[in-house]
Amino acid sequence: MTDKVEKPVPSGPIVPKAAISGKVRIGDTIFDGARNQIWLDGEARSIEPRLVRLLEELCAAGGEPVGRDDLLSAISTASFAGDEALTQAISKLRQVLKDDPKSPRYIKTIPRKGYALIAPVVAADDRPVQTASTPAPALQAKPAFGPLTIGLLLIIALLLGVVIYYVQRPTDVEIELNGAGEQEFNAAREFIEQEDKAPASDEEQKP
Protein backbone atom coordinates (compact mmCIF):
# COMPACT_ATOMS: atom_id res chain seq x y z
CA MET A 1 0.00 0.00 0.00
CA THR A 2 1.50 3.29 -1.05
CA ASP A 3 1.13 6.52 0.87
CA LYS A 4 -1.11 9.06 -0.79
CA VAL A 5 0.56 12.42 -1.24
CA GLU A 6 -1.56 15.59 -1.36
CA LYS A 7 -0.42 17.57 -4.35
CA PRO A 8 -0.89 21.35 -4.47
CA VAL A 9 -3.61 22.84 -6.59
CA PRO A 10 -1.98 25.86 -8.24
CA SER A 11 -4.01 29.06 -8.56
CA GLY A 12 -1.69 30.59 -11.18
CA PRO A 13 1.14 29.75 -13.54
CA ILE A 14 3.36 26.93 -12.34
CA VAL A 15 6.80 28.14 -11.36
CA PRO A 16 9.56 26.38 -13.30
CA LYS A 17 12.48 25.02 -11.34
CA ALA A 18 14.83 27.63 -12.80
CA ALA A 19 12.68 30.39 -11.32
CA ILE A 20 12.54 29.00 -7.77
CA SER A 21 15.42 31.28 -6.73
CA GLY A 22 13.21 34.31 -7.51
CA LYS A 23 10.10 35.57 -5.75
CA VAL A 24 7.26 33.05 -5.61
CA ARG A 25 4.00 32.69 -3.75
CA ILE A 26 3.62 29.61 -1.57
CA GLY A 27 0.05 29.45 -0.34
CA ASP A 28 -0.46 32.65 1.66
CA THR A 29 3.29 33.29 1.87
CA ILE A 30 5.65 35.12 -0.47
CA PHE A 31 9.10 33.57 -0.62
CA ASP A 32 12.00 35.68 -1.85
CA GLY A 33 14.99 33.37 -2.01
CA ALA A 34 17.29 36.05 -3.42
CA ARG A 35 16.84 38.15 -0.27
CA ASN A 36 16.46 35.28 2.19
CA GLN A 37 13.02 36.56 3.16
CA ILE A 38 9.54 35.26 3.74
CA TRP A 39 6.51 37.56 3.78
CA LEU A 40 3.79 36.20 6.06
CA ASP A 41 0.79 38.08 7.50
CA GLY A 42 2.15 41.33 6.08
CA GLU A 43 5.47 40.95 7.87
CA ALA A 44 8.90 40.24 6.41
CA ARG A 45 10.98 37.59 8.14
CA SER A 46 14.59 36.83 7.42
CA ILE A 47 15.48 33.14 7.25
CA GLU A 48 18.76 31.31 7.37
CA PRO A 49 20.44 30.37 4.07
CA ARG A 50 20.08 26.66 4.86
CA LEU A 51 16.32 27.14 5.25
CA VAL A 52 16.23 29.01 1.94
CA ARG A 53 17.91 26.08 0.19
CA LEU A 54 15.59 23.65 1.94
CA LEU A 55 12.48 25.54 0.84
CA GLU A 56 13.81 25.90 -2.72
CA GLU A 57 14.34 22.13 -2.91
CA LEU A 58 10.79 21.48 -1.72
CA CYS A 59 9.34 24.02 -4.18
CA ALA A 60 11.25 22.52 -7.09
CA ALA A 61 9.70 19.10 -6.46
CA GLY A 62 6.25 20.35 -7.47
CA GLY A 63 4.45 18.69 -4.56
CA GLU A 64 6.24 15.37 -4.90
CA PRO A 65 8.03 13.89 -1.86
CA VAL A 66 11.70 14.78 -1.52
CA GLY A 67 13.95 12.21 0.11
CA ARG A 68 15.75 12.98 3.33
CA ASP A 69 19.15 12.47 1.71
CA ASP A 70 18.41 15.01 -1.01
CA LEU A 71 17.17 17.57 1.51
CA LEU A 72 20.15 16.93 3.77
CA SER A 73 22.52 17.52 0.86
CA ALA A 74 20.74 20.80 0.13
CA ILE A 75 21.15 22.21 3.62
CA SER A 76 24.64 20.98 4.44
CA THR A 77 27.79 19.89 2.64
CA ALA A 78 29.29 18.37 5.76
CA SER A 79 29.73 14.63 5.51
CA PHE A 80 28.98 14.15 9.17
CA ALA A 81 25.57 15.87 9.03
CA GLY A 82 22.84 13.42 9.97
CA ASP A 83 19.09 13.12 10.15
CA GLU A 84 18.98 15.25 13.28
CA ALA A 85 20.24 18.27 11.35
CA LEU A 86 17.48 17.83 8.77
CA THR A 87 14.84 17.32 11.45
CA GLN A 88 15.88 20.55 13.16
CA ALA A 89 15.88 22.45 9.86
CA ILE A 90 12.39 21.21 8.98
CA SER A 91 11.16 22.13 12.47
CA LYS A 92 12.68 25.61 12.17
CA LEU A 93 11.14 26.16 8.74
CA ARG A 94 7.73 25.11 10.05
CA GLN A 95 8.04 27.64 12.87
CA VAL A 96 8.81 30.40 10.38
CA LEU A 97 5.81 29.41 8.26
CA LYS A 98 3.58 29.01 11.35
CA ASP A 99 2.87 25.49 10.15
CA ASP A 100 1.45 22.81 12.44
CA PRO A 101 2.98 19.38 11.72
CA LYS A 102 -0.20 17.72 13.00
CA SER A 103 -2.34 19.69 10.57
CA PRO A 104 0.12 20.94 7.97
CA ARG A 105 -0.63 23.64 5.42
CA TYR A 106 2.86 23.79 3.93
CA ILE A 107 5.19 20.91 4.77
CA LYS A 108 3.89 17.38 5.17
CA THR A 109 5.91 14.46 6.47
CA ILE A 110 5.78 11.47 4.13
CA PRO A 111 6.64 8.33 6.14
CA ARG A 112 9.67 6.39 4.81
CA LYS A 113 10.07 8.88 1.96
CA GLY A 114 10.80 12.35 3.26
CA TYR A 115 8.85 15.59 3.03
CA ALA A 116 6.56 17.26 0.52
CA LEU A 117 5.43 20.86 0.05
CA ILE A 118 1.64 20.65 -0.20
CA ALA A 119 0.90 24.38 -0.57
CA PRO A 120 0.45 25.67 -4.15
CA VAL A 121 3.52 27.37 -5.59
CA VAL A 122 2.89 30.03 -8.24
CA ALA A 123 4.73 32.99 -9.67
CA ALA A 124 4.40 36.06 -7.50
CA ASP A 125 3.22 39.29 -9.08
CA ASP A 126 5.21 42.48 -8.99
CA ARG A 127 2.88 44.30 -6.59
CA PRO A 128 4.61 45.53 -3.40
CA VAL A 129 3.83 43.57 -0.29
CA GLN A 130 1.94 45.54 2.37
CA THR A 131 3.81 45.33 5.66
CA ALA A 132 2.79 46.11 9.23
CA SER A 133 5.24 49.04 9.31
CA THR A 134 4.19 50.44 5.94
CA PRO A 135 1.12 52.63 6.22
CA ALA A 136 -1.70 51.82 3.88
CA PRO A 137 -2.37 54.34 1.10
CA ALA A 138 -4.41 57.21 2.43
CA LEU A 139 -7.94 57.30 1.11
CA GLN A 140 -9.14 60.64 -0.18
CA ALA A 141 -11.61 62.04 2.30
CA LYS A 142 -15.04 62.65 0.84
CA PRO A 143 -17.24 65.50 2.09
CA ALA A 144 -19.95 64.37 4.44
CA PHE A 145 -22.56 66.43 2.58
CA GLY A 146 -22.75 67.34 -1.07
CA PRO A 147 -23.83 70.73 -2.44
CA LEU A 148 -27.37 69.50 -3.07
CA THR A 149 -27.74 68.23 0.49
CA ILE A 150 -26.39 71.48 1.93
CA GLY A 151 -28.84 73.47 -0.19
CA LEU A 152 -31.79 71.40 1.01
CA LEU A 153 -30.71 71.80 4.63
CA LEU A 154 -30.54 75.59 4.22
CA ILE A 155 -34.03 75.69 2.71
CA ILE A 156 -35.42 73.55 5.54
CA ALA A 157 -33.75 75.76 8.14
CA LEU A 158 -35.18 78.89 6.51
CA LEU A 159 -38.72 77.46 6.40
CA LEU A 160 -38.44 76.34 10.01
CA GLY A 161 -37.37 79.83 11.06
CA VAL A 162 -40.35 81.38 9.29
CA VAL A 163 -42.76 78.96 10.96
CA ILE A 164 -41.32 79.63 14.41
CA TYR A 165 -41.52 83.39 13.83
CA TYR A 166 -45.21 83.33 12.92
CA VAL A 167 -46.09 80.91 15.72
CA GLN A 168 -44.49 83.09 18.39
CA ARG A 169 -45.60 86.45 16.89
CA PRO A 170 -48.97 87.73 18.34
CA THR A 171 -51.68 88.22 15.72
CA ASP A 172 -53.52 91.49 15.02
CA VAL A 173 -56.69 90.06 16.60
CA GLU A 174 -54.86 89.34 19.82
CA ILE A 175 -53.48 92.89 19.84
CA GLU A 176 -56.97 94.37 19.33
CA LEU A 177 -58.50 92.20 22.05
CA ASN A 178 -55.77 93.04 24.49
CA GLY A 179 -56.28 96.78 23.79
CA ALA A 180 -60.07 96.60 24.29
CA GLY A 181 -59.74 94.72 27.53
CA GLU A 182 -57.35 97.25 28.91
CA GLN A 183 -59.73 100.13 28.05
CA GLU A 184 -62.66 98.38 29.80
CA PHE A 185 -60.57 97.75 32.86
CA ASN A 186 -59.51 101.39 33.07
CA ALA A 187 -63.11 102.56 32.66
CA ALA A 188 -64.32 100.25 35.42
CA ARG A 189 -61.61 101.44 37.75
CA GLU A 190 -62.48 105.12 37.12
CA PHE A 191 -66.13 104.42 37.80
CA ILE A 192 -65.36 102.79 41.16
CA GLU A 193 -63.11 105.66 42.15
CA GLN A 194 -65.83 108.20 41.31
CA GLU A 195 -68.38 106.28 43.35
CA ASP A 196 -66.08 106.33 46.35
CA LYS A 197 -65.61 110.09 46.07
CA ALA A 198 -69.33 110.93 45.57
CA PRO A 199 -71.18 112.51 48.67
CA ALA A 200 -73.58 110.28 50.53
CA SER A 201 -77.34 110.65 49.80
CA ASP A 202 -79.82 112.22 52.26
CA GLU A 203 -81.11 108.84 53.37
CA GLU A 204 -77.63 107.67 54.16
CA GLN A 205 -76.93 110.86 56.20
CA LYS A 206 -80.02 110.46 58.45
CA PRO A 207 -79.30 108.86 61.79
PDB file of C-alpha atoms in Angstrom:
ATOM      1  CA  MET A   1       0.000   0.000   0.000  1.00  0.00           C
ATOM      2  CA  THR A   2       1.503   3.291  -1.053  1.00  0.00           C
ATOM      3  CA  ASP A   3       1.133   6.519   0.867  1.00  0.00           C
ATOM      4  CA  LYS A   4      -1.112   9.064  -0.785  1.00  0.00           C
ATOM      5  CA  VAL A   5       0.556  12.424  -1.237  1.00  0.00           C
ATOM      6  CA  GLU A   6      -1.557  15.594  -1.357  1.00  0.00           C
ATOM      7  CA  LYS A   7      -0.425  17.571  -4.350  1.00  0.00           C
ATOM      8  CA  PRO A   8      -0.894  21.347  -4.475  1.00  0.00           C
ATOM      9  CA  VAL A   9      -3.610  22.836  -6.593  1.00  0.00           C
ATOM     10  CA  PRO A  10      -1.979  25.862  -8.238  1.00  0.00           C
ATOM     11  CA  SER A  11      -4.009  29.062  -8.565  1.00  0.00           C
ATOM     12  CA  GLY A  12      -1.692  30.592 -11.177  1.00  0.00           C
ATOM     13  CA  PRO A  13       1.145  29.753 -13.538  1.00  0.00           C
ATOM     14  CA  ILE A  14       3.355  26.932 -12.341  1.00  0.00           C
ATOM     15  CA  VAL A  15       6.800  28.137 -11.363  1.00  0.00           C
ATOM     16  CA  PRO A  16       9.565  26.383 -13.296  1.00  0.00           C
ATOM     17  CA  LYS A  17      12.484  25.024 -11.345  1.00  0.00           C
ATOM     18  CA  ALA A  18      14.825  27.634 -12.802  1.00  0.00           C
ATOM     19  CA  ALA A  19      12.678  30.394 -11.317  1.00  0.00           C
ATOM     20  CA  ILE A  20      12.544  29.002  -7.773  1.00  0.00           C
ATOM     21  CA  SER A  21      15.415  31.277  -6.731  1.00  0.00           C
ATOM     22  CA  GLY A  22      13.214  34.306  -7.509  1.00  0.00           C
ATOM     23  CA  LYS A  23      10.103  35.569  -5.746  1.00  0.00           C
ATOM     24  CA  VAL A  24       7.260  33.052  -5.607  1.00  0.00           C
ATOM     25  CA  ARG A  25       3.998  32.692  -3.747  1.00  0.00           C
ATOM     26  CA  ILE A  26       3.617  29.608  -1.571  1.00  0.00           C
ATOM     27  CA  GLY A  27       0.054  29.452  -0.339  1.00  0.00           C
ATOM     28  CA  ASP A  28      -0.458  32.654   1.657  1.00  0.00           C
ATOM     29  CA  THR A  29       3.286  33.290   1.866  1.00  0.00           C
ATOM     30  CA  ILE A  30       5.647  35.117  -0.466  1.00  0.00           C
ATOM     31  CA  PHE A  31       9.097  33.566  -0.620  1.00  0.00           C
ATOM     32  CA  ASP A  32      11.998  35.679  -1.850  1.00  0.00           C
ATOM     33  CA  GLY A  33      14.994  33.367  -2.013  1.00  0.00           C
ATOM     34  CA  ALA A  34      17.286  36.051  -3.420  1.00  0.00           C
ATOM     35  CA  ARG A  35      16.836  38.145  -0.269  1.00  0.00           C
ATOM     36  CA  ASN A  36      16.462  35.275   2.186  1.00  0.00           C
ATOM     37  CA  GLN A  37      13.024  36.564   3.158  1.00  0.00           C
ATOM     38  CA  ILE A  38       9.537  35.260   3.736  1.00  0.00           C
ATOM     39  CA  TRP A  39       6.514  37.555   3.784  1.00  0.00           C
ATOM     40  CA  LEU A  40       3.793  36.201   6.064  1.00  0.00           C
ATOM     41  CA  ASP A  41       0.793  38.079   7.500  1.00  0.00           C
ATOM     42  CA  GLY A  42       2.152  41.331   6.075  1.00  0.00           C
ATOM     43  CA  GLU A  43       5.473  40.952   7.866  1.00  0.00           C
ATOM     44  CA  ALA A  44       8.902  40.243   6.405  1.00  0.00           C
ATOM     45  CA  ARG A  45      10.976  37.589   8.140  1.00  0.00           C
ATOM     46  CA  SER A  46      14.593  36.834   7.420  1.00  0.00           C
ATOM     47  CA  ILE A  47      15.478  33.144   7.248  1.00  0.00           C
ATOM     48  CA  GLU A  48      18.765  31.305   7.365  1.00  0.00           C
ATOM     49  CA  PRO A  49      20.437  30.371   4.067  1.00  0.00           C
ATOM     50  CA  ARG A  50      20.077  26.660   4.859  1.00  0.00           C
ATOM     51  CA  LEU A  51      16.320  27.138   5.246  1.00  0.00           C
ATOM     52  CA  VAL A  52      16.233  29.005   1.942  1.00  0.00           C
ATOM     53  CA  ARG A  53      17.912  26.082   0.186  1.00  0.00           C
ATOM     54  CA  LEU A  54      15.592  23.647   1.938  1.00  0.00           C
ATOM     55  CA  LEU A  55      12.483  25.536   0.841  1.00  0.00           C
ATOM     56  CA  GLU A  56      13.812  25.903  -2.718  1.00  0.00           C
ATOM     57  CA  GLU A  57      14.343  22.134  -2.910  1.00  0.00           C
ATOM     58  CA  LEU A  58      10.786  21.477  -1.724  1.00  0.00           C
ATOM     59  CA  CYS A  59       9.343  24.021  -4.176  1.00  0.00           C
ATOM     60  CA  ALA A  60      11.248  22.521  -7.089  1.00  0.00           C
ATOM     61  CA  ALA A  61       9.698  19.101  -6.460  1.00  0.00           C
ATOM     62  CA  GLY A  62       6.251  20.352  -7.469  1.00  0.00           C
ATOM     63  CA  GLY A  63       4.455  18.690  -4.563  1.00  0.00           C
ATOM     64  CA  GLU A  64       6.240  15.371  -4.900  1.00  0.00           C
ATOM     65  CA  PRO A  65       8.034  13.887  -1.862  1.00  0.00           C
ATOM     66  CA  VAL A  66      11.699  14.783  -1.519  1.00  0.00           C
ATOM     67  CA  GLY A  67      13.954  12.211   0.109  1.00  0.00           C
ATOM     68  CA  ARG A  68      15.753  12.979   3.333  1.00  0.00           C
ATOM     69  CA  ASP A  69      19.145  12.473   1.712  1.00  0.00           C
ATOM     70  CA  ASP A  70      18.413  15.006  -1.015  1.00  0.00           C
ATOM     71  CA  LEU A  71      17.173  17.569   1.511  1.00  0.00           C
ATOM     72  CA  LEU A  72      20.146  16.929   3.768  1.00  0.00           C
ATOM     73  CA  SER A  73      22.517  17.516   0.855  1.00  0.00           C
ATOM     74  CA  ALA A  74      20.745  20.800   0.128  1.00  0.00           C
ATOM     75  CA  ILE A  75      21.148  22.213   3.617  1.00  0.00           C
ATOM     76  CA  SER A  76      24.639  20.975   4.440  1.00  0.00           C
ATOM     77  CA  THR A  77      27.789  19.887   2.639  1.00  0.00           C
ATOM     78  CA  ALA A  78      29.295  18.375   5.757  1.00  0.00           C
ATOM     79  CA  SER A  79      29.731  14.629   5.507  1.00  0.00           C
ATOM     80  CA  PHE A  80      28.979  14.149   9.173  1.00  0.00           C
ATOM     81  CA  ALA A  81      25.569  15.874   9.028  1.00  0.00           C
ATOM     82  CA  GLY A  82      22.842  13.425   9.968  1.00  0.00           C
ATOM     83  CA  ASP A  83      19.090  13.116  10.146  1.00  0.00           C
ATOM     84  CA  GLU A  84      18.975  15.254  13.284  1.00  0.00           C
ATOM     85  CA  ALA A  85      20.240  18.272  11.350  1.00  0.00           C
ATOM     86  CA  LEU A  86      17.476  17.830   8.766  1.00  0.00           C
ATOM     87  CA  THR A  87      14.835  17.318  11.449  1.00  0.00           C
ATOM     88  CA  GLN A  88      15.880  20.547  13.161  1.00  0.00           C
ATOM     89  CA  ALA A  89      15.883  22.446   9.859  1.00  0.00           C
ATOM     90  CA  ILE A  90      12.387  21.210   8.983  1.00  0.00           C
ATOM     91  CA  SER A  91      11.160  22.134  12.471  1.00  0.00           C
ATOM     92  CA  LYS A  92      12.684  25.609  12.169  1.00  0.00           C
ATOM     93  CA  LEU A  93      11.141  26.155   8.740  1.00  0.00           C
ATOM     94  CA  ARG A  94       7.731  25.106  10.050  1.00  0.00           C
ATOM     95  CA  GLN A  95       8.045  27.643  12.865  1.00  0.00           C
ATOM     96  CA  VAL A  96       8.812  30.402  10.383  1.00  0.00           C
ATOM     97  CA  LEU A  97       5.810  29.414   8.257  1.00  0.00           C
ATOM     98  CA  LYS A  98       3.577  29.007  11.350  1.00  0.00           C
ATOM     99  CA  ASP A  99       2.866  25.493  10.149  1.00  0.00           C
ATOM    100  CA  ASP A 100       1.452  22.814  12.437  1.00  0.00           C
ATOM    101  CA  PRO A 101       2.983  19.383  11.717  1.00  0.00           C
ATOM    102  CA  LYS A 102      -0.204  17.719  13.005  1.00  0.00           C
ATOM    103  CA  SER A 103      -2.342  19.691  10.568  1.00  0.00           C
ATOM    104  CA  PRO A 104       0.116  20.942   7.967  1.00  0.00           C
ATOM    105  CA  ARG A 105      -0.630  23.637   5.421  1.00  0.00           C
ATOM    106  CA  TYR A 106       2.858  23.787   3.935  1.00  0.00           C
ATOM    107  CA  ILE A 107       5.195  20.914   4.770  1.00  0.00           C
ATOM    108  CA  LYS A 108       3.889  17.383   5.165  1.00  0.00           C
ATOM    109  CA  THR A 109       5.911  14.459   6.474  1.00  0.00           C
ATOM    110  CA  ILE A 110       5.781  11.467   4.128  1.00  0.00           C
ATOM    111  CA  PRO A 111       6.645   8.332   6.143  1.00  0.00           C
ATOM    112  CA  ARG A 112       9.669   6.388   4.810  1.00  0.00           C
ATOM    113  CA  LYS A 113      10.073   8.878   1.959  1.00  0.00           C
ATOM    114  CA  GLY A 114      10.799  12.349   3.256  1.00  0.00           C
ATOM    115  CA  TYR A 115       8.848  15.591   3.035  1.00  0.00           C
ATOM    116  CA  ALA A 116       6.557  17.261   0.525  1.00  0.00           C
ATOM    117  CA  LEU A 117       5.430  20.859   0.054  1.00  0.00           C
ATOM    118  CA  ILE A 118       1.637  20.645  -0.197  1.00  0.00           C
ATOM    119  CA  ALA A 119       0.903  24.383  -0.575  1.00  0.00           C
ATOM    120  CA  PRO A 120       0.451  25.673  -4.148  1.00  0.00           C
ATOM    121  CA  VAL A 121       3.525  27.366  -5.594  1.00  0.00           C
ATOM    122  CA  VAL A 122       2.887  30.032  -8.240  1.00  0.00           C
ATOM    123  CA  ALA A 123       4.730  32.993  -9.672  1.00  0.00           C
ATOM    124  CA  ALA A 124       4.402  36.062  -7.497  1.00  0.00           C
ATOM    125  CA  ASP A 125       3.217  39.287  -9.075  1.00  0.00           C
ATOM    126  CA  ASP A 126       5.206  42.479  -8.986  1.00  0.00           C
ATOM    127  CA  ARG A 127       2.883  44.299  -6.589  1.00  0.00           C
ATOM    128  CA  PRO A 128       4.608  45.529  -3.401  1.00  0.00           C
ATOM    129  CA  VAL A 129       3.832  43.567  -0.287  1.00  0.00           C
ATOM    130  CA  GLN A 130       1.941  45.539   2.369  1.00  0.00           C
ATOM    131  CA  THR A 131       3.814  45.333   5.664  1.00  0.00           C
ATOM    132  CA  ALA A 132       2.794  46.113   9.226  1.00  0.00           C
ATOM    133  CA  SER A 133       5.243  49.045   9.313  1.00  0.00           C
ATOM    134  CA  THR A 134       4.192  50.438   5.940  1.00  0.00           C
ATOM    135  CA  PRO A 135       1.115  52.633   6.224  1.00  0.00           C
ATOM    136  CA  ALA A 136      -1.696  51.817   3.875  1.00  0.00           C
ATOM    137  CA  PRO A 137      -2.366  54.337   1.095  1.00  0.00           C
ATOM    138  CA  ALA A 138      -4.407  57.211   2.432  1.00  0.00           C
ATOM    139  CA  LEU A 139      -7.940  57.304   1.112  1.00  0.00           C
ATOM    140  CA  GLN A 140      -9.141  60.637  -0.177  1.00  0.00           C
ATOM    141  CA  ALA A 141     -11.609  62.038   2.301  1.00  0.00           C
ATOM    142  CA  LYS A 142     -15.044  62.651   0.843  1.00  0.00           C
ATOM    143  CA  PRO A 143     -17.243  65.504   2.091  1.00  0.00           C
ATOM    144  CA  ALA A 144     -19.952  64.373   4.442  1.00  0.00           C
ATOM    145  CA  PHE A 145     -22.563  66.428   2.582  1.00  0.00           C
ATOM    146  CA  GLY A 146     -22.747  67.339  -1.067  1.00  0.00           C
ATOM    147  CA  PRO A 147     -23.825  70.731  -2.444  1.00  0.00           C
ATOM    148  CA  LEU A 148     -27.369  69.497  -3.066  1.00  0.00           C
ATOM    149  CA  THR A 149     -27.737  68.229   0.488  1.00  0.00           C
ATOM    150  CA  ILE A 150     -26.389  71.477   1.928  1.00  0.00           C
ATOM    151  CA  GLY A 151     -28.844  73.474  -0.187  1.00  0.00           C
ATOM    152  CA  LEU A 152     -31.788  71.396   1.009  1.00  0.00           C
ATOM    153  CA  LEU A 153     -30.706  71.803   4.634  1.00  0.00           C
ATOM    154  CA  LEU A 154     -30.535  75.593   4.223  1.00  0.00           C
ATOM    155  CA  ILE A 155     -34.026  75.688   2.714  1.00  0.00           C
ATOM    156  CA  ILE A 156     -35.421  73.548   5.539  1.00  0.00           C
ATOM    157  CA  ALA A 157     -33.745  75.760   8.142  1.00  0.00           C
ATOM    158  CA  LEU A 158     -35.185  78.889   6.508  1.00  0.00           C
ATOM    159  CA  LEU A 159     -38.716  77.458   6.401  1.00  0.00           C
ATOM    160  CA  LEU A 160     -38.436  76.338  10.012  1.00  0.00           C
ATOM    161  CA  GLY A 161     -37.375  79.829  11.063  1.00  0.00           C
ATOM    162  CA  VAL A 162     -40.347  81.384   9.289  1.00  0.00           C
ATOM    163  CA  VAL A 163     -42.762  78.956  10.963  1.00  0.00           C
ATOM    164  CA  ILE A 164     -41.316  79.627  14.411  1.00  0.00           C
ATOM    165  CA  TYR A 165     -41.515  83.390  13.832  1.00  0.00           C
ATOM    166  CA  TYR A 166     -45.206  83.334  12.915  1.00  0.00           C
ATOM    167  CA  VAL A 167     -46.086  80.910  15.721  1.00  0.00           C
ATOM    168  CA  GLN A 168     -44.489  83.093  18.392  1.00  0.00           C
ATOM    169  CA  ARG A 169     -45.599  86.449  16.888  1.00  0.00           C
ATOM    170  CA  PRO A 170     -48.968  87.733  18.345  1.00  0.00           C
ATOM    171  CA  THR A 171     -51.676  88.223  15.724  1.00  0.00           C
ATOM    172  CA  ASP A 172     -53.517  91.487  15.025  1.00  0.00           C
ATOM    173  CA  VAL A 173     -56.694  90.063  16.600  1.00  0.00           C
ATOM    174  CA  GLU A 174     -54.863  89.339  19.822  1.00  0.00           C
ATOM    175  CA  ILE A 175     -53.475  92.887  19.836  1.00  0.00           C
ATOM    176  CA  GLU A 176     -56.971  94.366  19.327  1.00  0.00           C
ATOM    177  CA  LEU A 177     -58.503  92.203  22.050  1.00  0.00           C
ATOM    178  CA  ASN A 178     -55.769  93.039  24.488  1.00  0.00           C
ATOM    179  CA  GLY A 179     -56.277  96.780  23.787  1.00  0.00           C
ATOM    180  CA  ALA A 180     -60.074  96.599  24.286  1.00  0.00           C
ATOM    181  CA  GLY A 181     -59.741  94.718  27.529  1.00  0.00           C
ATOM    182  CA  GLU A 182     -57.345  97.245  28.910  1.00  0.00           C
ATOM    183  CA  GLN A 183     -59.731 100.127  28.055  1.00  0.00           C
ATOM    184  CA  GLU A 184     -62.656  98.377  29.797  1.00  0.00           C
ATOM    185  CA  PHE A 185     -60.567  97.750  32.859  1.00  0.00           C
ATOM    186  CA  ASN A 186     -59.507 101.386  33.068  1.00  0.00           C
ATOM    187  CA  ALA A 187     -63.105 102.561  32.658  1.00  0.00           C
ATOM    188  CA  ALA A 188     -64.316 100.250  35.421  1.00  0.00           C
ATOM    189  CA  ARG A 189     -61.605 101.441  37.749  1.00  0.00           C
ATOM    190  CA  GLU A 190     -62.475 105.120  37.121  1.00  0.00           C
ATOM    191  CA  PHE A 191     -66.128 104.419  37.804  1.00  0.00           C
ATOM    192  CA  ILE A 192     -65.359 102.787  41.162  1.00  0.00           C
ATOM    193  CA  GLU A 193     -63.105 105.657  42.155  1.00  0.00           C
ATOM    194  CA  GLN A 194     -65.833 108.199  41.312  1.00  0.00           C
ATOM    195  CA  GLU A 195     -68.376 106.279  43.351  1.00  0.00           C
ATOM    196  CA  ASP A 196     -66.084 106.331  46.353  1.00  0.00           C
ATOM    197  CA  LYS A 197     -65.608 110.088  46.072  1.00  0.00           C
ATOM    198  CA  ALA A 198     -69.328 110.934  45.569  1.00  0.00           C
ATOM    199  CA  PRO A 199     -71.184 112.513  48.665  1.00  0.00           C
ATOM    200  CA  ALA A 200     -73.582 110.282  50.529  1.00  0.00           C
ATOM    201  CA  SER A 201     -77.337 110.646  49.799  1.00  0.00           C
ATOM    202  CA  ASP A 202     -79.824 112.218  52.255  1.00  0.00           C
ATOM    203  CA  GLU A 203     -81.107 108.836  53.375  1.00  0.00           C
ATOM    204  CA  GLU A 204     -77.627 107.669  54.158  1.00  0.00           C
ATOM    205  CA  GLN A 205     -76.931 110.862  56.197  1.00  0.00           C
ATOM    206  CA  LYS A 206     -80.018 110.459  58.454  1.00  0.00           C
ATOM    207  CA  PRO A 207     -79.303 108.858  61.792  1.00  0.00           C
TER     208      PRO A 207
END
